[in-house]
CSV table of C-alpha atoms in Angstrom, one decimal:
chain,number,residue,atom,x,y,z
Y,1,UNK,CA,61.3,-90.4,-158.4
Y,2,UNK,CA,58.2,-92.4,-159.4
Y,3,UNK,CA,58.8,-95.8,-159.0
Y,4,UNK,CA,57.6,-99.0,-161.0
Y,5,UNK,CA,54.4,-100.6,-161.1
Y,6,UNK,CA,55.9,-103.8,-159.7
Y,7,UNK,CA,56.7,-102.3,-156.6
Y,8,UNK,CA,55.2,-104.6,-154.3
Y,9,UNK,CA,56.7,-107.8,-156.1
Y,10,UNK,CA,60.0,-105.8,-155.8
Y,11,UNK,CA,59.6,-105.2,-152.0
Y,12,UNK,CA,58.4,-108.5,-151.4
Y,13,UNK,CA,61.7,-109.8,-152.9
Y,14,UNK,CA,63.3,-108.5,-149.5
Y,15,UNK,CA,61.0,-110.4,-147.7
Y,16,UNK,CA,61.2,-113.8,-149.6
Y,17,UNK,CA,65.2,-113.3,-149.6
Y,18,UNK,CA,65.1,-112.7,-145.6
Y,19,UNK,CA,63.2,-116.0,-145.1
Y,20,UNK,CA,65.8,-118.2,-147.2
Y,21,UNK,CA,68.6,-116.6,-145.2
Y,22,UNK,CA,66.7,-117.2,-142.3
Y,23,UNK,CA,65.9,-120.6,-142.6
Y,24,UNK,CA,70.0,-121.4,-143.9
Y,25,UNK,CA,71.7,-119.7,-141.2
Y,26,UNK,CA,69.2,-120.2,-138.1
Y,27,UNK,CA,68.2,-116.7,-137.7
Y,28,UNK,CA,64.7,-116.4,-136.2
Y,29,UNK,CA,63.0,-115.1,-139.5
Y,30,UNK,CA,61.0,-112.4,-138.2
Y,31,UNK,CA,63.8,-110.3,-137.0
Y,32,UNK,CA,65.1,-109.9,-140.5
Y,33,UNK,CA,61.9,-109.6,-141.9
Y,34,UNK,CA,62.0,-106.6,-139.3
Y,35,UNK,CA,65.5,-105.7,-140.0
Y,36,UNK,CA,65.0,-105.2,-143.7
Y,37,UNK,CA,62.0,-102.7,-142.9
Y,38,UNK,CA,64.1,-100.9,-140.5
Y,39,UNK,CA,66.7,-100.4,-143.1
Y,40,UNK,CA,64.6,-99.7,-146.5
Y,41,UNK,CA,61.4,-99.7,-145.4
Y,42,UNK,CA,58.9,-97.1,-146.7
Y,43,UNK,CA,55.0,-97.1,-146.4
Y,44,UNK,CA,53.4,-98.0,-149.2
Y,45,UNK,CA,49.6,-99.3,-149.6
Y,46,UNK,CA,49.1,-98.5,-146.1
Y,47,UNK,CA,52.1,-101.3,-144.7
Y,48,UNK,CA,55.9,-100.7,-144.0
Y,49,UNK,CA,57.6,-102.5,-147.1
Y,50,UNK,CA,61.9,-102.5,-147.4
Y,51,UNK,CA,63.3,-102.0,-151.1
Y,52,UNK,CA,65.8,-103.8,-152.6
Y,53,UNK,CA,67.2,-101.1,-154.5
Y,54,UNK,CA,68.0,-98.7,-151.2
Y,55,UNK,CA,71.2,-97.0,-150.9
Y,56,UNK,CA,72.3,-94.9,-148.1
Y,57,UNK,CA,75.5,-92.2,-148.5
Y,58,UNK,CA,76.6,-90.9,-145.8
Y,59,UNK,CA,73.4,-90.7,-143.9
Y,60,UNK,CA,71.3,-89.6,-146.6
Y,61,UNK,CA,68.9,-92.5,-147.7
Y,62,UNK,CA,67.9,-93.2,-151.5
Y,63,UNK,CA,65.7,-95.6,-153.3
Y,64,UNK,CA,66.1,-96.4,-157.2
Y,65,UNK,CA,63.4,-97.6,-159.2
Y,66,UNK,CA,66.4,-100.6,-160.9
Y,67,UNK,CA,69.7,-102.6,-159.5
Y,68,UNK,CA,71.4,-100.1,-162.5
Y,69,UNK,CA,70.3,-96.9,-161.3
Y,70,UNK,CA,70.9,-98.1,-157.7
Y,71,UNK,CA,74.6,-99.5,-158.6
Y,72,UNK,CA,75.4,-96.2,-161.1
Y,73,UNK,CA,74.8,-94.2,-157.9
Y,74,UNK,CA,77.0,-95.8,-155.4
Y,75,UNK,CA,79.8,-95.8,-158.3
Y,76,UNK,CA,79.5,-91.9,-158.8
Y,77,UNK,CA,79.6,-91.5,-154.9
Y,78,UNK,CA,82.7,-93.7,-154.4
Y,79,UNK,CA,84.4,-91.8,-157.1
Y,80,UNK,CA,83.7,-88.8,-155.5
Y,81,UNK,CA,85.1,-89.6,-152.7
Y,82,UNK,CA,82.5,-91.2,-150.5
Y,83,UNK,CA,83.2,-94.3,-148.3
Y,84,UNK,CA,80.3,-94.8,-146.2
Y,85,UNK,CA,77.7,-96.3,-148.4
Y,86,UNK,CA,75.3,-98.8,-147.2
Y,87,UNK,CA,73.4,-100.9,-150.1
Y,88,UNK,CA,70.3,-103.1,-150.8
Y,89,UNK,CA,67.7,-104.7,-148.5
Y,90,UNK,CA,69.6,-104.9,-145.5
Y,91,UNK,CA,71.9,-102.2,-146.0
Y,92,UNK,CA,75.1,-103.4,-146.2
Y,93,UNK,CA,78.1,-101.2,-145.7
Y,94,UNK,CA,80.5,-101.1,-148.3
Y,95,UNK,CA,83.6,-100.7,-146.2
Y,96,UNK,CA,82.6,-103.6,-144.2
Y,97,UNK,CA,80.9,-106.2,-146.2
Y,98,UNK,CA,82.3,-105.6,-149.8
Y,99,UNK,CA,84.7,-107.9,-149.4
Y,100,UNK,CA,82.7,-110.7,-149.3
Y,101,UNK,CA,81.0,-109.8,-152.6
Y,102,UNK,CA,83.0,-110.5,-155.9
Y,103,UNK,CA,81.2,-107.3,-157.7
Y,104,UNK,CA,78.7,-104.5,-156.5
Y,105,UNK,CA,75.8,-106.1,-158.3
Y,106,UNK,CA,75.6,-109.1,-156.5
Y,107,UNK,CA,75.8,-107.0,-153.2
Y,108,UNK,CA,72.7,-105.5,-154.3
Y,109,UNK,CA,71.2,-109.2,-155.1
Y,110,UNK,CA,68.5,-109.8,-152.6
Y,111,UNK,CA,69.3,-113.1,-151.7
Y,112,UNK,CA,72.8,-112.3,-151.7
Y,113,UNK,CA,72.4,-109.4,-149.3
Y,114,UNK,CA,70.4,-111.0,-147.0
Y,115,UNK,CA,72.5,-114.1,-147.0
Y,116,UNK,CA,75.3,-111.7,-145.4
Y,117,UNK,CA,73.0,-109.8,-143.4
Y,118,UNK,CA,72.6,-113.3,-141.7
Y,119,UNK,CA,75.7,-114.4,-141.6
Y,120,UNK,CA,76.9,-111.2,-139.9
Y,121,UNK,CA,73.7,-111.5,-137.4
Y,122,UNK,CA,75.3,-114.9,-136.2
Y,123,UNK,CA,78.6,-114.1,-135.7
Y,124,UNK,CA,77.4,-111.4,-133.4
Y,125,UNK,CA,75.1,-113.7,-131.9
Y,126,UNK,CA,78.2,-116.2,-131.6
Y,127,UNK,CA,80.1,-113.0,-129.9
Y,128,UNK,CA,77.7,-111.4,-128.0
Y,129,UNK,CA,75.7,-114.4,-126.8
Y,130,UNK,CA,72.0,-113.3,-127.1
Y,131,UNK,CA,70.3,-111.9,-130.0
Y,132,UNK,CA,69.6,-108.5,-128.4
Y,133,UNK,CA,73.4,-107.4,-128.6
Y,134,UNK,CA,73.6,-109.3,-132.1
Y,135,UNK,CA,70.9,-106.8,-133.5
Y,136,UNK,CA,72.6,-103.8,-131.8
Y,137,UNK,CA,76.1,-104.8,-133.3
Y,138,UNK,CA,74.3,-104.9,-136.4
Y,139,UNK,CA,73.6,-101.4,-136.4
Y,140,UNK,CA,76.4,-99.5,-134.4
Y,141,UNK,CA,79.2,-100.3,-131.8
Y,142,UNK,CA,78.1,-97.0,-130.2
Y,143,UNK,CA,75.4,-97.8,-127.3
Y,144,UNK,CA,72.7,-95.5,-127.7
Y,145,UNK,CA,72.8,-95.8,-131.6
Y,146,UNK,CA,72.6,-99.3,-130.8
Y,147,UNK,CA,69.9,-99.0,-128.1
Y,148,UNK,CA,67.8,-96.9,-130.2
Y,149,UNK,CA,68.3,-99.5,-133.5
Y,150,UNK,CA,66.8,-102.1,-131.0
Y,151,UNK,CA,63.9,-100.6,-130.3
Y,152,UNK,CA,63.3,-99.7,-133.7
Y,153,UNK,CA,63.6,-103.4,-134.4
Y,154,UNK,CA,61.2,-104.4,-131.6
Y,155,UNK,CA,58.8,-101.9,-132.9
Y,156,UNK,CA,58.2,-103.2,-136.6
Y,157,UNK,CA,58.5,-106.9,-134.7
Y,158,UNK,CA,55.0,-106.0,-133.0
Y,159,UNK,CA,53.7,-104.3,-136.4
Y,160,UNK,CA,54.6,-107.7,-138.1
Y,161,UNK,CA,52.8,-109.6,-134.9
Y,162,UNK,CA,49.7,-107.5,-135.8
Y,163,UNK,CA,49.7,-108.8,-139.4
Y,164,UNK,CA,52.1,-106.6,-141.7
Y,165,UNK,CA,50.3,-107.2,-145.2
Y,166,UNK,CA,53.5,-106.9,-147.4
Y,167,UNK,CA,55.3,-110.0,-145.1
Y,168,UNK,CA,52.0,-111.9,-144.7
Y,169,UNK,CA,51.7,-113.7,-148.0
Y,170,UNK,CA,55.5,-114.5,-148.2
Y,171,UNK,CA,55.7,-116.2,-144.4
Y,172,UNK,CA,52.2,-118.0,-145.1
Y,173,UNK,CA,54.2,-119.7,-147.9
Y,174,UNK,CA,57.2,-120.5,-145.7
Y,175,UNK,CA,57.3,-123.3,-143.3
Y,176,UNK,CA,60.5,-121.2,-141.1
Y,177,UNK,CA,58.1,-118.4,-140.6
Y,178,UNK,CA,55.0,-120.7,-139.3
Y,179,UNK,CA,56.0,-120.7,-135.7
Y,180,UNK,CA,54.9,-120.2,-131.9
Y,181,UNK,CA,55.1,-117.2,-130.3
Y,182,UNK,CA,56.3,-117.0,-126.8
Y,183,UNK,CA,57.7,-113.5,-127.0
Y,184,UNK,CA,55.9,-110.2,-125.6
Y,185,UNK,CA,57.0,-107.9,-128.5
Y,186,UNK,CA,55.6,-110.5,-131.0
Y,187,UNK,CA,52.3,-110.1,-129.8
Y,188,UNK,CA,49.5,-107.6,-130.4
Y,189,UNK,CA,49.5,-104.9,-127.6
Y,190,UNK,CA,53.0,-105.2,-126.8
Y,191,UNK,CA,54.2,-102.7,-124.7
Y,192,UNK,CA,57.1,-102.2,-126.8
Y,193,UNK,CA,59.9,-101.4,-123.9
Y,194,UNK,CA,63.3,-103.5,-123.4
Y,195,UNK,CA,61.8,-105.5,-120.7
Y,196,UNK,CA,59.8,-107.0,-123.3
Y,197,UNK,CA,63.0,-108.5,-125.4
Y,198,UNK,CA,63.2,-111.5,-123.6
Y,199,UNK,CA,60.3,-114.6,-123.4
Y,200,UNK,CA,57.6,-115.3,-121.1
Y,201,UNK,CA,57.9,-117.9,-118.4
Y,202,UNK,CA,61.4,-116.8,-117.2
Y,203,UNK,CA,63.5,-118.4,-119.2
Y,204,UNK,CA,67.1,-117.7,-120.1
Y,205,UNK,CA,66.5,-117.8,-123.6
Y,206,UNK,CA,67.7,-114.5,-124.7
Y,207,UNK,CA,65.6,-112.2,-127.6
Y,208,UNK,CA,64.0,-114.0,-130.4
Y,209,UNK,CA,65.8,-117.4,-129.5
Y,210,UNK,CA,63.4,-120.8,-130.5
Y,211,UNK,CA,60.6,-118.8,-132.5
Y,212,UNK,CA,59.9,-122.8,-133.5
């Protein structure tokens, strides 16, 4: 499927929405930037870029050129009896998150999608008490799936720390993203192990806490 010429700008819309939602709900901005890449990222122009019109239907990913095409595909899937469908920048599941939106179009909107993703992460953080488990619960209640997901997010965070080209310009314009980096997994050369999911210095602070 051919992508439209302004693909770079559209991928940046997920980043911009992530930063807005992070600031609104107190979620570490790098965390949302990483999650949107894990959920919808594809390599373009040498970097992993998120995409707002992405759909995962029963485990099969699709990237559409427009929200109208994406919504049409989702409606057809629903009509065919498919109920396990994830949509948008943060791949929100229709079954679990659809009730938070008044329409499918709004669920695809990057700002609305990111806002609900941030709310969900905060709810998880309040229940679990740390960002590691909040991220794990964002994806799955099955331990092995959740741990694998956390490792994927950590790997993308390492890439972001090294200067992901698609996020750099957006982050430079966002005060919320200009923060002290006290976390091994956010430094170039990070080992990428679960041991790096807490700050250096022996503090009790969990993953990504107090990034500012």
